[in-house]
PDB file of C-alpha atoms in Angstrom:
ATOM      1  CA  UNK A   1     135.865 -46.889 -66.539  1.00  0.00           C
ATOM      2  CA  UNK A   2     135.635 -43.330 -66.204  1.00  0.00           C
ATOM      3  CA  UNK A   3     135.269 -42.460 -70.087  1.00  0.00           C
ATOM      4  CA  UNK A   4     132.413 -45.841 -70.077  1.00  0.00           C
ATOM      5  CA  UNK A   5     130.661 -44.100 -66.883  1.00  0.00           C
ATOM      6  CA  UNK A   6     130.234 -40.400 -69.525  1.00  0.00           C
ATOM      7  CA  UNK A   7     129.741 -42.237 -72.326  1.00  0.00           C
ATOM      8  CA  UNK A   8     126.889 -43.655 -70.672  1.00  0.00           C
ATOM      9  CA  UNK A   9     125.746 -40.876 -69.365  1.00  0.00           C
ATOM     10  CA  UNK A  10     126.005 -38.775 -72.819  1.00  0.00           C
ATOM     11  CA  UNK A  11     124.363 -41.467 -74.552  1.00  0.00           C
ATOM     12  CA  UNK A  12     121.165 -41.566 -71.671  1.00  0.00           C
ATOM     13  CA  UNK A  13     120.728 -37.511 -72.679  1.00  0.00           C
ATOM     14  CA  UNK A  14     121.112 -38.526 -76.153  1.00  0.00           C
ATOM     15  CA  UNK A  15     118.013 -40.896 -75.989  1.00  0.00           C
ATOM     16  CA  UNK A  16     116.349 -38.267 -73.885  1.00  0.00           C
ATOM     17  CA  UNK A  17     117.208 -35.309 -76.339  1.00  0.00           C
ATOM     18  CA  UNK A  18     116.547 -37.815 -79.985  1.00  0.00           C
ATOM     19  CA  UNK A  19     112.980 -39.253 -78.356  1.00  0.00           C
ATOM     20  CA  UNK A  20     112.037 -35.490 -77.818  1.00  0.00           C
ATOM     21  CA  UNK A  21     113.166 -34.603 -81.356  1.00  0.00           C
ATOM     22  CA  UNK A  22     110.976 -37.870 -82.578  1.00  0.00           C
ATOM     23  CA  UNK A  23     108.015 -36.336 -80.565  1.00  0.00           C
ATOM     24  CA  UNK A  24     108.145 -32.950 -82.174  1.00  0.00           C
ATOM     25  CA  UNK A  25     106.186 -33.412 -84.938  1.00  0.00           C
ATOM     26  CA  UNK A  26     103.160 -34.267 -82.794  1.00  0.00           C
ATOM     27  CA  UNK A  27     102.206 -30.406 -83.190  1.00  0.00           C
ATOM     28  CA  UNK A  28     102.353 -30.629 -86.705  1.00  0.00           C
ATOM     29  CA  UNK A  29     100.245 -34.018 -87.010  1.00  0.00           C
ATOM     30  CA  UNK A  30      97.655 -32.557 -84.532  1.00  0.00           C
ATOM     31  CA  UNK A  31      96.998 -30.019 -87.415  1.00  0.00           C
ATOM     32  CA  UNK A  32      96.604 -32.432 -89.991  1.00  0.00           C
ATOM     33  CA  UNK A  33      94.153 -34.747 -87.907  1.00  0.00           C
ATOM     34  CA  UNK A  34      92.474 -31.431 -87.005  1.00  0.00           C
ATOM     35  CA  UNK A  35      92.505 -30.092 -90.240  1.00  0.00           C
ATOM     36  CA  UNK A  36      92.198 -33.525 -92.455  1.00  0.00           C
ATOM     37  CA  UNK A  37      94.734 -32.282 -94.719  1.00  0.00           C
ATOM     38  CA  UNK A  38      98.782 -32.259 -95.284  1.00  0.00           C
ATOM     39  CA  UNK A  39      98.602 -29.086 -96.309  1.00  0.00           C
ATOM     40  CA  UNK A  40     101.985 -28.261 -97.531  1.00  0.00           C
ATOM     41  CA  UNK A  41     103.659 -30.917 -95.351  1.00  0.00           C
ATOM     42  CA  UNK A  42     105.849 -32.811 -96.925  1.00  0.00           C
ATOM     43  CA  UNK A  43     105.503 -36.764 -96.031  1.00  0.00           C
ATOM     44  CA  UNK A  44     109.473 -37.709 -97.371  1.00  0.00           C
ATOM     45  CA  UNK A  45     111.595 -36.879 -94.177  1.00  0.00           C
ATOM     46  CA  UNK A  46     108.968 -39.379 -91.973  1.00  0.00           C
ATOM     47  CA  UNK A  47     109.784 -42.048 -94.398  1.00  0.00           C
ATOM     48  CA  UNK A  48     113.603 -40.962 -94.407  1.00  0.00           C
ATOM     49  CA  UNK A  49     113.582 -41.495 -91.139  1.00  0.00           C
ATOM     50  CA  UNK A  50     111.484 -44.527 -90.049  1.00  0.00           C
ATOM     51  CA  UNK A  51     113.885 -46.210 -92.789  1.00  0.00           C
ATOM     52  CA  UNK A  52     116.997 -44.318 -90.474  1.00  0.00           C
ATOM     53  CA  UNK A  53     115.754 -45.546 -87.199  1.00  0.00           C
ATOM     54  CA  UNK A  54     114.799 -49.013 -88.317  1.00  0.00           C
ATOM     55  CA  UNK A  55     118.625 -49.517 -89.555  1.00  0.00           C
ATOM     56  CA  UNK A  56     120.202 -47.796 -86.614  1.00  0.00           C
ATOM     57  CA  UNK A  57     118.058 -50.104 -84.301  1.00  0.00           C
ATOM     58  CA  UNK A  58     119.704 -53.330 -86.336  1.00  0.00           C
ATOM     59  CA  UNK A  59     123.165 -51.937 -86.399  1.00  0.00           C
ATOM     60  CA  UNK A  60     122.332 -51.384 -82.187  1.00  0.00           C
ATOM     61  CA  UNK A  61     121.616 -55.610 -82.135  1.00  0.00           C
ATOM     62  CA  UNK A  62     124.621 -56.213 -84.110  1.00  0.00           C
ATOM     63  CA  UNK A  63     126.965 -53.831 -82.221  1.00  0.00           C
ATOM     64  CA  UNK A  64     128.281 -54.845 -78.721  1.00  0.00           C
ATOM     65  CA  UNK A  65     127.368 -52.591 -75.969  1.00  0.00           C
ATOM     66  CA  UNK A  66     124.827 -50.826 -78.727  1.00  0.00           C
ATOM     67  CA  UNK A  67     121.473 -50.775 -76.176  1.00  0.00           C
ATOM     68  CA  UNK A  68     121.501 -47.335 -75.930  1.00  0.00           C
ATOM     69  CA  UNK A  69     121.023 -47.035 -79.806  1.00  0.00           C
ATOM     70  CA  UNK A  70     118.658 -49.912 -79.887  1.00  0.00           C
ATOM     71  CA  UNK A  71     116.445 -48.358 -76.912  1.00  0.00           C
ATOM     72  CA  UNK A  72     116.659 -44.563 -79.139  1.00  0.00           C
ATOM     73  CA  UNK A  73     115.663 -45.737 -82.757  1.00  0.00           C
ATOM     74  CA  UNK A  74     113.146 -48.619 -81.394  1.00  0.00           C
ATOM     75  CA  UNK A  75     111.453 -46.270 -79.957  1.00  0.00           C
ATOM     76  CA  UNK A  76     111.725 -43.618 -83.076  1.00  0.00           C
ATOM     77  CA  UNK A  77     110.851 -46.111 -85.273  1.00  0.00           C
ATOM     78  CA  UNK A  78     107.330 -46.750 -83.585  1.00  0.00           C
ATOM     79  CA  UNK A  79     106.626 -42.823 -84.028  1.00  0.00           C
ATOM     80  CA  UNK A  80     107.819 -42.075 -87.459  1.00  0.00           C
ATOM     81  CA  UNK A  81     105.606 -45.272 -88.212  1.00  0.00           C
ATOM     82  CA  UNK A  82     102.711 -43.508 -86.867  1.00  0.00           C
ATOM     83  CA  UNK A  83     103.546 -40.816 -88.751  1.00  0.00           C
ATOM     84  CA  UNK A  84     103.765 -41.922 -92.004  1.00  0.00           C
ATOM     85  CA  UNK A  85     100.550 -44.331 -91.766  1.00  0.00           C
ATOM     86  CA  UNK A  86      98.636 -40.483 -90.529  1.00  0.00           C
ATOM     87  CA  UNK A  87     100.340 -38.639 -93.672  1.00  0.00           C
ATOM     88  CA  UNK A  88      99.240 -41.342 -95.905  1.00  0.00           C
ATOM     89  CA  UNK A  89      95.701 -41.443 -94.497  1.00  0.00           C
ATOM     90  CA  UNK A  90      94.865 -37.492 -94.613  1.00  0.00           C
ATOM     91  CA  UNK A  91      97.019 -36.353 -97.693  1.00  0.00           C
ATOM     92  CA  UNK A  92      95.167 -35.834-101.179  1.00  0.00           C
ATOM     93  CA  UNK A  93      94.470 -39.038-103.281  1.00  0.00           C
ATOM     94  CA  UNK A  94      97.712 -38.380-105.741  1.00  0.00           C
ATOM     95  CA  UNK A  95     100.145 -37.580-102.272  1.00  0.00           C
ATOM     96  CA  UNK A  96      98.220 -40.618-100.687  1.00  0.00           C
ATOM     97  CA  UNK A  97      99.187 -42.987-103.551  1.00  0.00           C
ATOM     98  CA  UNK A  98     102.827 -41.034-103.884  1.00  0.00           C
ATOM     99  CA  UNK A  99     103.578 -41.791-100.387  1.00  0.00           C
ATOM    100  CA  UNK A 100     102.796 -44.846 -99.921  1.00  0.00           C
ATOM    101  CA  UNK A 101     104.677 -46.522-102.615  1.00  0.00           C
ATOM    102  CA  UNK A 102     107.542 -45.227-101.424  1.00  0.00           C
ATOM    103  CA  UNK A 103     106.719 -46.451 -98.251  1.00  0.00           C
ATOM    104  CA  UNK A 104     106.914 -49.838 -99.506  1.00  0.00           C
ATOM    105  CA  UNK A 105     109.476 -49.702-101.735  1.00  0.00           C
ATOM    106  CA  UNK A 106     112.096 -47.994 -98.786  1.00  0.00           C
ATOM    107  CA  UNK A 107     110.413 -48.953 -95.266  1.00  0.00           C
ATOM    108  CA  UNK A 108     109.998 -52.467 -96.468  1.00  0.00           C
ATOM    109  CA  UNK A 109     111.283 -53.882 -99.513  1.00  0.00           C
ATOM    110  CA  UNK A 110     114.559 -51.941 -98.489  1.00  0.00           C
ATOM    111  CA  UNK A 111     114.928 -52.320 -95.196  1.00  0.00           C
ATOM    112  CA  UNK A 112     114.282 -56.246 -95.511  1.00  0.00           C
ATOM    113  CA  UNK A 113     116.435 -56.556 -98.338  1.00  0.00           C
ATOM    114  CA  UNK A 114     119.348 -54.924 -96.478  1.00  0.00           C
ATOM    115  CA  UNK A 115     118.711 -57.451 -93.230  1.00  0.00           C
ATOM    116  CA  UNK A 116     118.575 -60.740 -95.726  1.00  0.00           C
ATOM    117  CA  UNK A 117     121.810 -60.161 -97.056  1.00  0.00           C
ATOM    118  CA  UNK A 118     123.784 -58.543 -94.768  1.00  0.00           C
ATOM    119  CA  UNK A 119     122.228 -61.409 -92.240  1.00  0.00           C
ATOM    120  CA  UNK A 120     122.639 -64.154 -95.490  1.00  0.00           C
ATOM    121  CA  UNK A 121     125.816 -62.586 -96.872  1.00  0.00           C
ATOM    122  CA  UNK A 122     128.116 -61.305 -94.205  1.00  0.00           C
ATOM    123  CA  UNK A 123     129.496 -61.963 -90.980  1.00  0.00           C
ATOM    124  CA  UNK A 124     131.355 -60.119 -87.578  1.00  0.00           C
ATOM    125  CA  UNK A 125     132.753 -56.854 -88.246  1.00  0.00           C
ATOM    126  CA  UNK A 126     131.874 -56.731 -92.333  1.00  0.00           C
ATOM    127  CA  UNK A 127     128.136 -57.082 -91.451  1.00  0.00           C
ATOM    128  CA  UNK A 128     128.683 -54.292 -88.861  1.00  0.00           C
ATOM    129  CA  UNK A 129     130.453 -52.276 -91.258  1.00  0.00           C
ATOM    130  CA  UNK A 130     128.089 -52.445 -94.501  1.00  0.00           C
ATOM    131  CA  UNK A 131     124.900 -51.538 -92.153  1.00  0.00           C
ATOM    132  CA  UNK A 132     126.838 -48.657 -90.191  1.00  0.00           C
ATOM    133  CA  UNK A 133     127.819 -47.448 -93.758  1.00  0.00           C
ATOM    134  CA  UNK A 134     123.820 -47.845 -94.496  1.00  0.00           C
ATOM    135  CA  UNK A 135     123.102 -46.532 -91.225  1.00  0.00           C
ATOM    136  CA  UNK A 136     125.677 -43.175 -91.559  1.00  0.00           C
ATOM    137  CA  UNK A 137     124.085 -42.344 -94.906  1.00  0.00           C
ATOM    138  CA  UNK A 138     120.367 -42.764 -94.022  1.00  0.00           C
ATOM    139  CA  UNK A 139     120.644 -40.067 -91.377  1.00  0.00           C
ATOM    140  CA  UNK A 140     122.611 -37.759 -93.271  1.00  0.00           C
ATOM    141  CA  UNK A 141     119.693 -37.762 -95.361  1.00  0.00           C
ATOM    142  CA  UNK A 142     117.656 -37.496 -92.061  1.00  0.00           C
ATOM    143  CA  UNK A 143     119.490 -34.661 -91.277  1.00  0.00           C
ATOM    144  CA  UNK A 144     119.312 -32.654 -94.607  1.00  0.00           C
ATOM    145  CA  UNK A 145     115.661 -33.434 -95.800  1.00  0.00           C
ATOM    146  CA  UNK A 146     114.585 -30.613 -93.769  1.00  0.00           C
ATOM    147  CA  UNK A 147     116.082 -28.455 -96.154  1.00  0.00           C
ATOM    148  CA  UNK A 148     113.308 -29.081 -98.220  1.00  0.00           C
ATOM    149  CA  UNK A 149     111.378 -27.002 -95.582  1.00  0.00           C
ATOM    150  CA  UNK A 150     114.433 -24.379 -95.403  1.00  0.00           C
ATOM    151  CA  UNK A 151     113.851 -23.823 -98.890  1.00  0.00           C
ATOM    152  CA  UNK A 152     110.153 -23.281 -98.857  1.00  0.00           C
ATOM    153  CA  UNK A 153     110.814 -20.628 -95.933  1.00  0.00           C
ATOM    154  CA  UNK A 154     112.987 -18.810 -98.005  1.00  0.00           C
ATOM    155  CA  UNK A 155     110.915 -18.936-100.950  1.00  0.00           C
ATOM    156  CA  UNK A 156     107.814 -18.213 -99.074  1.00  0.00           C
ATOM    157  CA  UNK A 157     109.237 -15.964 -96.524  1.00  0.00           C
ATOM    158  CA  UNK A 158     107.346 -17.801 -93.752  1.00  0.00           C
ATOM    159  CA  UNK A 159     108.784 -20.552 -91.304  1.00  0.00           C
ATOM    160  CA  UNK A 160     105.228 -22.010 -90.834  1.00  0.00           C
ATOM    161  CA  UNK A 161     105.832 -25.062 -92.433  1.00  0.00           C
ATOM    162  CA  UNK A 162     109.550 -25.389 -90.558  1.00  0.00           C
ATOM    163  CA  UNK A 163     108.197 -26.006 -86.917  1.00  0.00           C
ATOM    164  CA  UNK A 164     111.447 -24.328 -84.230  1.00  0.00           C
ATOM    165  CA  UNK A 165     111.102 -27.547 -81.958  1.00  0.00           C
ATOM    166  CA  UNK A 166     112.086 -29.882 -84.874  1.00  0.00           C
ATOM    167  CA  UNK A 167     114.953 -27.867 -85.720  1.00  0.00           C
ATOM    168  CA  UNK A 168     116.136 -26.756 -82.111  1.00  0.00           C
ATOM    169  CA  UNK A 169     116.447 -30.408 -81.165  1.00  0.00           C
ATOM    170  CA  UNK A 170     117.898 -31.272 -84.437  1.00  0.00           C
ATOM    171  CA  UNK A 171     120.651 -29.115 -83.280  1.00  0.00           C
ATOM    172  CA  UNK A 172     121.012 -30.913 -79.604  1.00  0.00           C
ATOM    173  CA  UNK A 173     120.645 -34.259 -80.886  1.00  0.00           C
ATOM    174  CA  UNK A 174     123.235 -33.698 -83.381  1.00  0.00           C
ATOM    175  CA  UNK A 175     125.725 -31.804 -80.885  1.00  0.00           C
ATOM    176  CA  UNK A 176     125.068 -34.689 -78.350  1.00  0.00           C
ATOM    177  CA  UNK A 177     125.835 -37.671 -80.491  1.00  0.00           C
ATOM    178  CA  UNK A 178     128.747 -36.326 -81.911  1.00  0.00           C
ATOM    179  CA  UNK A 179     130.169 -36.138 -78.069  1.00  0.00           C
ATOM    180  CA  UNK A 180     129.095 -39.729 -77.452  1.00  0.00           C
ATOM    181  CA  UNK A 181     130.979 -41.012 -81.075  1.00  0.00           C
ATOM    182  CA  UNK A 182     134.066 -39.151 -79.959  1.00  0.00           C
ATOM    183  CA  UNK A 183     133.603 -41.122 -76.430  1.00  0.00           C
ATOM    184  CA  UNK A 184     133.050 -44.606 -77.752  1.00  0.00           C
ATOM    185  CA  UNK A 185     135.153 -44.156 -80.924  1.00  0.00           C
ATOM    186  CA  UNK A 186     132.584 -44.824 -83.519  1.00  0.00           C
ATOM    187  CA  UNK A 187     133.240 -43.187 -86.917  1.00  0.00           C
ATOM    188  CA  UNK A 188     129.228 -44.368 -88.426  1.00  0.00           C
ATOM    189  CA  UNK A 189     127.585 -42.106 -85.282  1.00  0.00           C
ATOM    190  CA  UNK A 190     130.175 -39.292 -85.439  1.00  0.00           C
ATOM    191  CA  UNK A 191     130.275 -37.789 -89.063  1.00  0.00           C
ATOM    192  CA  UNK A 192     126.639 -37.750 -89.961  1.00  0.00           C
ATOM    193  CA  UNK A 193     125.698 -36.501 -86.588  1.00  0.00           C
ATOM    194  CA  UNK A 194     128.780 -33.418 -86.558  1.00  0.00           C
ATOM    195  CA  UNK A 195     127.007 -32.521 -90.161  1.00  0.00           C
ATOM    196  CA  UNK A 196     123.881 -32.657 -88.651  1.00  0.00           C
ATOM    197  CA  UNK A 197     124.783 -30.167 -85.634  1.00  0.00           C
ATOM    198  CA  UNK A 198     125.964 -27.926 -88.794  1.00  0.00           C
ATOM    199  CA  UNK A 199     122.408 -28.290 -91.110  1.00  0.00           C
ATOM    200  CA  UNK A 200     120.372 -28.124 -87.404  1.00  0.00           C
ATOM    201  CA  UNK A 201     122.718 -24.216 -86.848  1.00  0.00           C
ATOM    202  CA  UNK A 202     121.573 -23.298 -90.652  1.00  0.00           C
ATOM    203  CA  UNK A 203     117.985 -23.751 -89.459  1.00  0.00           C
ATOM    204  CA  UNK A 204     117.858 -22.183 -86.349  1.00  0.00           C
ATOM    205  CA  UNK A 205     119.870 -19.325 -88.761  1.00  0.00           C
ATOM    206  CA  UNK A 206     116.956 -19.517 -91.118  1.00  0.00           C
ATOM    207  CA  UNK A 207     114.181 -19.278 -88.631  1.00  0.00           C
ATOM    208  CA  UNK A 208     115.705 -16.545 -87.079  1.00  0.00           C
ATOM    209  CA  UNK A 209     115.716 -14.359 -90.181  1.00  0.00           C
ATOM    210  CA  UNK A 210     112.265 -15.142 -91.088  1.00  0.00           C
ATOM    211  CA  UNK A 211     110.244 -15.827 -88.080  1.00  0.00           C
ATOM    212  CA  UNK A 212     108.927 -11.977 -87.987  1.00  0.00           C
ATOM    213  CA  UNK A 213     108.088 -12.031 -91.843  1.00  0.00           C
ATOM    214  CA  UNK A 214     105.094 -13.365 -91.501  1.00  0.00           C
ATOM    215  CA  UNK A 215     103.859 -10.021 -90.027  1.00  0.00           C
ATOM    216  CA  UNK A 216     105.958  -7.649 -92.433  1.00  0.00           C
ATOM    217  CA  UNK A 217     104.719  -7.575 -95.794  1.00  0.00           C
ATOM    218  CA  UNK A 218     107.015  -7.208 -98.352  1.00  0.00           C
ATOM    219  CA  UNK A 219     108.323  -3.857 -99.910  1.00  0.00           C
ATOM    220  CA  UNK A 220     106.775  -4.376-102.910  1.00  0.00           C
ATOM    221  CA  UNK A 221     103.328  -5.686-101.967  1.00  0.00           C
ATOM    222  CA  UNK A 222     103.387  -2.221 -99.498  1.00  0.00           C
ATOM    223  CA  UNK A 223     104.847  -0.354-103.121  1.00  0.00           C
ATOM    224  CA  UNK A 224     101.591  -2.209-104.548  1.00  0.00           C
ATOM    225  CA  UNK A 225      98.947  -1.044-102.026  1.00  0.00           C
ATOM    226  CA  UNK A 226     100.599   2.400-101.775  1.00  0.00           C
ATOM    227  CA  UNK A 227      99.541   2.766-105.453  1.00  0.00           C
ATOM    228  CA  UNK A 228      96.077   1.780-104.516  1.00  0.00           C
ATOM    229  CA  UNK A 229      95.480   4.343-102.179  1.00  0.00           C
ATOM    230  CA  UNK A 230      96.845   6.959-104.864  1.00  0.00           C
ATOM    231  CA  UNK A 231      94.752   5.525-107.415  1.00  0.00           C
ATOM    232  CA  UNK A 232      91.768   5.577-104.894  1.00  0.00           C
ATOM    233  CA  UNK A 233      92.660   9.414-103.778  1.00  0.00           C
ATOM    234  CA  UNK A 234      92.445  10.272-107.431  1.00  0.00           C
ATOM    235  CA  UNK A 235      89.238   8.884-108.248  1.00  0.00           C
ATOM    236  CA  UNK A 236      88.103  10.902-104.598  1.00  0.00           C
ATOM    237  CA  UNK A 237      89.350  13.973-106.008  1.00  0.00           C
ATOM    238  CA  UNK A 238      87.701  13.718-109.525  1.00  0.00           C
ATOM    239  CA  UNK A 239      84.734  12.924-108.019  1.00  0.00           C
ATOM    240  CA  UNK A 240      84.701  16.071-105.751  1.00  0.00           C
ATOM    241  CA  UNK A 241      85.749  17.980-108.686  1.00  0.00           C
ATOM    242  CA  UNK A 242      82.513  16.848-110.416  1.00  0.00           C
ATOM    243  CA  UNK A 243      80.675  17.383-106.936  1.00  0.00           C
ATOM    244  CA  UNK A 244      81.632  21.056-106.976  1.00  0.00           C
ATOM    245  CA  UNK A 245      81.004  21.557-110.596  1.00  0.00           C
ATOM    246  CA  UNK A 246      77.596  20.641-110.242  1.00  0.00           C
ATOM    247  CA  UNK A 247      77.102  22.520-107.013  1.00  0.00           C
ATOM    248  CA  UNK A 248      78.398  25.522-108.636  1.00  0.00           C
ATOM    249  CA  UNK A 249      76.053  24.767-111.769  1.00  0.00           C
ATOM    250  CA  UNK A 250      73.389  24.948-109.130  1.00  0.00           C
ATOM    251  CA  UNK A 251      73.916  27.631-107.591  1.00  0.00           C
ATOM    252  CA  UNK A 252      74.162  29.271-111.038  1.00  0.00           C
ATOM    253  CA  UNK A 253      71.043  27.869-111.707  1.00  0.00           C
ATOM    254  CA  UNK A 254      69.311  29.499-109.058  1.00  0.00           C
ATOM    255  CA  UNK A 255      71.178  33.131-108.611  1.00  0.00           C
ATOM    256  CA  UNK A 256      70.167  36.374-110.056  1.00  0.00           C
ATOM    257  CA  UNK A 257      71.514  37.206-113.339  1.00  0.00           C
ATOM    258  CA  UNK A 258      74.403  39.961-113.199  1.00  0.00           C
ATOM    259  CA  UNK A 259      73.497  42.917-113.970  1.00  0.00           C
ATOM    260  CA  UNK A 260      75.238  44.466-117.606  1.00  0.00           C
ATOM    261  CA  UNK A 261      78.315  47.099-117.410  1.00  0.00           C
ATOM    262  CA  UNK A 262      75.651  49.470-118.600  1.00  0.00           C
ATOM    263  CA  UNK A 263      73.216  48.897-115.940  1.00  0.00           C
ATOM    264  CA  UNK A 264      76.295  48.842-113.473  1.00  0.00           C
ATOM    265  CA  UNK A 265      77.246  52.494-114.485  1.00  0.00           C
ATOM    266  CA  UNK A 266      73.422  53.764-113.835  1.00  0.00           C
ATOM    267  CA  UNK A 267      73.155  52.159-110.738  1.00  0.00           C
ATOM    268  CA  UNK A 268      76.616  53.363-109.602  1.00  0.00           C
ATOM    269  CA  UNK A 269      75.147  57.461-111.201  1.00  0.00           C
ATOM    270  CA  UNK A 270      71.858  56.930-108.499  1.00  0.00           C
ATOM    271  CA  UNK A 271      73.962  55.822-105.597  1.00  0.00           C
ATOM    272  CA  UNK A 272      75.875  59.279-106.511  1.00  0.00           C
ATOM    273  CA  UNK A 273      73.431  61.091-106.801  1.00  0.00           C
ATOM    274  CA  UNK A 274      71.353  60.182-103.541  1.00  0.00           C
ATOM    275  CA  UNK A 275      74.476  60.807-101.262  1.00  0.00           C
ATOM    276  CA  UNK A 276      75.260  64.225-103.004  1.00  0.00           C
ATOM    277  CA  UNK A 277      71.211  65.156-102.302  1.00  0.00           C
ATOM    278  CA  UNK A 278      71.202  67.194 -98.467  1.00  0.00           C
ATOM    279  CA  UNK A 279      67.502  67.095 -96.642  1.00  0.00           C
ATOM    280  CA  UNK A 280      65.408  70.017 -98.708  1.00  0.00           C
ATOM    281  CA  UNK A 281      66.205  68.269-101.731  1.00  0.00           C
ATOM    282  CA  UNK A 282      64.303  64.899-100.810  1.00  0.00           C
ATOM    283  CA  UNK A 283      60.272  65.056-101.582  1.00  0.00           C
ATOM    284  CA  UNK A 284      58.312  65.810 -99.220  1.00  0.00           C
ATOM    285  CA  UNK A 285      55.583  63.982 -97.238  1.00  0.00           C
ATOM    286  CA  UNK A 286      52.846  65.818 -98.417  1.00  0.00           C
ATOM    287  CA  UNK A 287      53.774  66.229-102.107  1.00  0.00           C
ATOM    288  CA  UNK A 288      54.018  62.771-101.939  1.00  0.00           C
ATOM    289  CA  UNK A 289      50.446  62.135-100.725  1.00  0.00           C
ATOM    290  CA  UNK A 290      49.191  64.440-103.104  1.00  0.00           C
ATOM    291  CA  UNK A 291      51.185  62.670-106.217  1.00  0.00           C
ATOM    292  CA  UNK A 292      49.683  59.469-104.586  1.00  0.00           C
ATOM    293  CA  UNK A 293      45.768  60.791-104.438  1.00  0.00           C
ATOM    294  CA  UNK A 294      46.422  62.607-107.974  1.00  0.00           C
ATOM    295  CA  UNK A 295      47.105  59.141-109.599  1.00  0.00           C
ATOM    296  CA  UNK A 296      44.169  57.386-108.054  1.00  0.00           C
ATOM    297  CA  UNK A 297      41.892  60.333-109.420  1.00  0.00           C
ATOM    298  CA  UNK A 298      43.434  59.652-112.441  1.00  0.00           C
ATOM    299  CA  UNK A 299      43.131  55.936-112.862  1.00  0.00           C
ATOM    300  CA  UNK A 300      39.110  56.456-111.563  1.00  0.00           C
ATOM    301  CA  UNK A 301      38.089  58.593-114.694  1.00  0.00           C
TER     302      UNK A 301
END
C-alpha cells in the first residue's frame, strides 16, 4: 500500500515535470510565429515525439493501473501535434514538404499500423509487450534527438538553438520516471528513461561550457582582427610618412636658400671683425651725413 501510495505520488510529479518539458518549446515556437521562419530549428524531434507520446498513451490503455501514463502522453501528444502542424506551416517550401511526409509516413501510417496489428494480431501480455518494446525505443530516440542540437552547439559554439528549459527538464523527467519504473517494476519505463537522465546531464554539461561563447569570440577571429588593426596602423604610418614628406617639401619650398661654405666664411670674417672694432673705430655721424649729401650731389650732375 505504502510503495502504491509513492508510486502514485512519483508518477503525479512525473506528469507535472513531463507536461512542463512538453510546454518548453513554446519559447522556441513563439520565435518562429514571430519570425515566420524555422530558422535553424530542426522539425525531427517534434515528430519523434508526437509518434513517442501517441504509443506511450496506447501502451497506458492497454496496461492496468497505466492512467497516469495515459493522462502524461495524451496530453503531450496534443502539443507536439501543434508543434509539428506550426513547423510545417512556417518552414521553407523544401523543409515544408520534408516534414511533412515524414509526418505521414511515422505519425500516421506508423502509428496506425502498429495499433491494427498489435490490436488484430496479439493478445494480453504479448500485445503489452510488443508496444512497450515500441514504446521503450521511441523515447530513447526522444531522448537522444536532441543531440542533433548538442552537435550544432559544439560546432557552432552557441547554445541558441539548444533552449536550457528543454534540456533541464529533460534531465527531471528522466530522473523522475526512472524512480517511478523502479516503484512499479516496469522494465519499458525504466531503461529508456535512466539513459535519458544520462543524455539530459550531457546537455546541461554542454550548455554549461558554451553558454558564455556567444560573447567571446574565438582566438582566432581576435588573431584575425588583431592583424587588421596592424595592417590599418601601417597604412596610418605610411600615410604620415608621406604627410611629413610633403610638409617638409613645403617648407623647402618656401625657405631661404643656405647660404655656400664660402659665403659662410665671409659672413663669419664680418661678425669678427665688428666685435674686434672699439667705439673710435665706428664712422661717425657726421661723416656719414656728408658721404650721404656727397652721393646725392653726385647722382644730380
Amino acid at each position: 500500500m505504502a510503495v502504491a501510495s509513492l508510486s502514485f505520488i512519483v508518477g503525479i510529479l512525473g506528469n507535472i515535470i513531463s507536461i512542463l518539458v512538453f510546454l518548453s518549446p513554446i519559447t522556441t515556437f513563439k520565435r518562429i510565429v514571430k519570425k515566420k521562419s524555422t530558422e535553424n530549428f530542426k522539425g525531427i524531434p517534434y515528430i519523434s515525439t508526437l509518434l513517442s507520446t501517441s504509443l506511450w498513451t496506447y501502451y497506458g490503455l492497454l496496461k492496468p493501473g497505466g492512467m497516469l501514463i495515459v493522462t502524461v502522453n495524451g496530453a503531450g501528444a496534443i502539443l507536439q501535434a501543434i508543434y509539428v502542424t506550426l513547423f510545417i506551416i512556417y518552414a521553407p517550401r523544401d523543409s515544408r514538404v520534408k516534414h511533412l511526409k515524414l509526418a505521414g509516413i511515422f505519425n500516421v501510417g506508423f502509428y496506425t499500423t502498429v495499433v491494427l496489428i498489435t490490436f488484430l494480431a496479439t493478445h494480453g501480455s504479448v500485445r503489452l509487450t510488443v508496444v512497450g518494446f515500441l514504446c521503450a525505443g521511441l523515447t530513447l530516440g526522444m531522448y537522444a534527438s536532441p543531440l542533433v542540437s548538442m552537435r550544432n552547439v559544439i560546432k557552432t559554439k552557441s547554445v541558441e538553438y539548444m533552449p536550457f528549459a528543454l534540456s533541464f527538464f529533460l534531465f527531471l523527467n528522466g530522473g523522475v520516471w526512472s524512480v517511478y519504473s523502479v516503484l512499479v517494476k516496469d522494465f519499458f519505463i525504466g531503461v529508456p528513461n535512466a539513459i535519458g537522465f544520462v543524455l539530459g546531464s550531457a546537455q546541461l554539461i554542454v550548455y554549461t561550457i558554451y553558454k558564455n561563447k556567444a560573447t567571446e569570440k574565438p582566438m582566432d577571429k581576435l588573431e584575425e582582427e588583431g592583424s587588421t588593426h596592424l595592417v590599418h596602423g601601417t597604412v596610418e604610418m605610411a600615410t604620415y610618412d608621406k604627410e611629413m614628406k610633403k610638409e617638409r617639401s613645403l617648407n623647402k619650398m618656401w625657405s631661404l636658400p643656405k647660404p655656400t661654405v664660402s659665403r659662410q666664411l665671409s659672413f663669419q670674417k664680418i661678425i669678427t671683425k665688428s666685435h674686434s672694432m672699439n667705439v673710435n673705430s665706428l664712422p661717425l655721424s657726421d661723416d656719414i651725413e656728408n658721404q650721404a649729401e656727397n652721393l646725392v650731389n653726385g647722382h644730380d650732375r
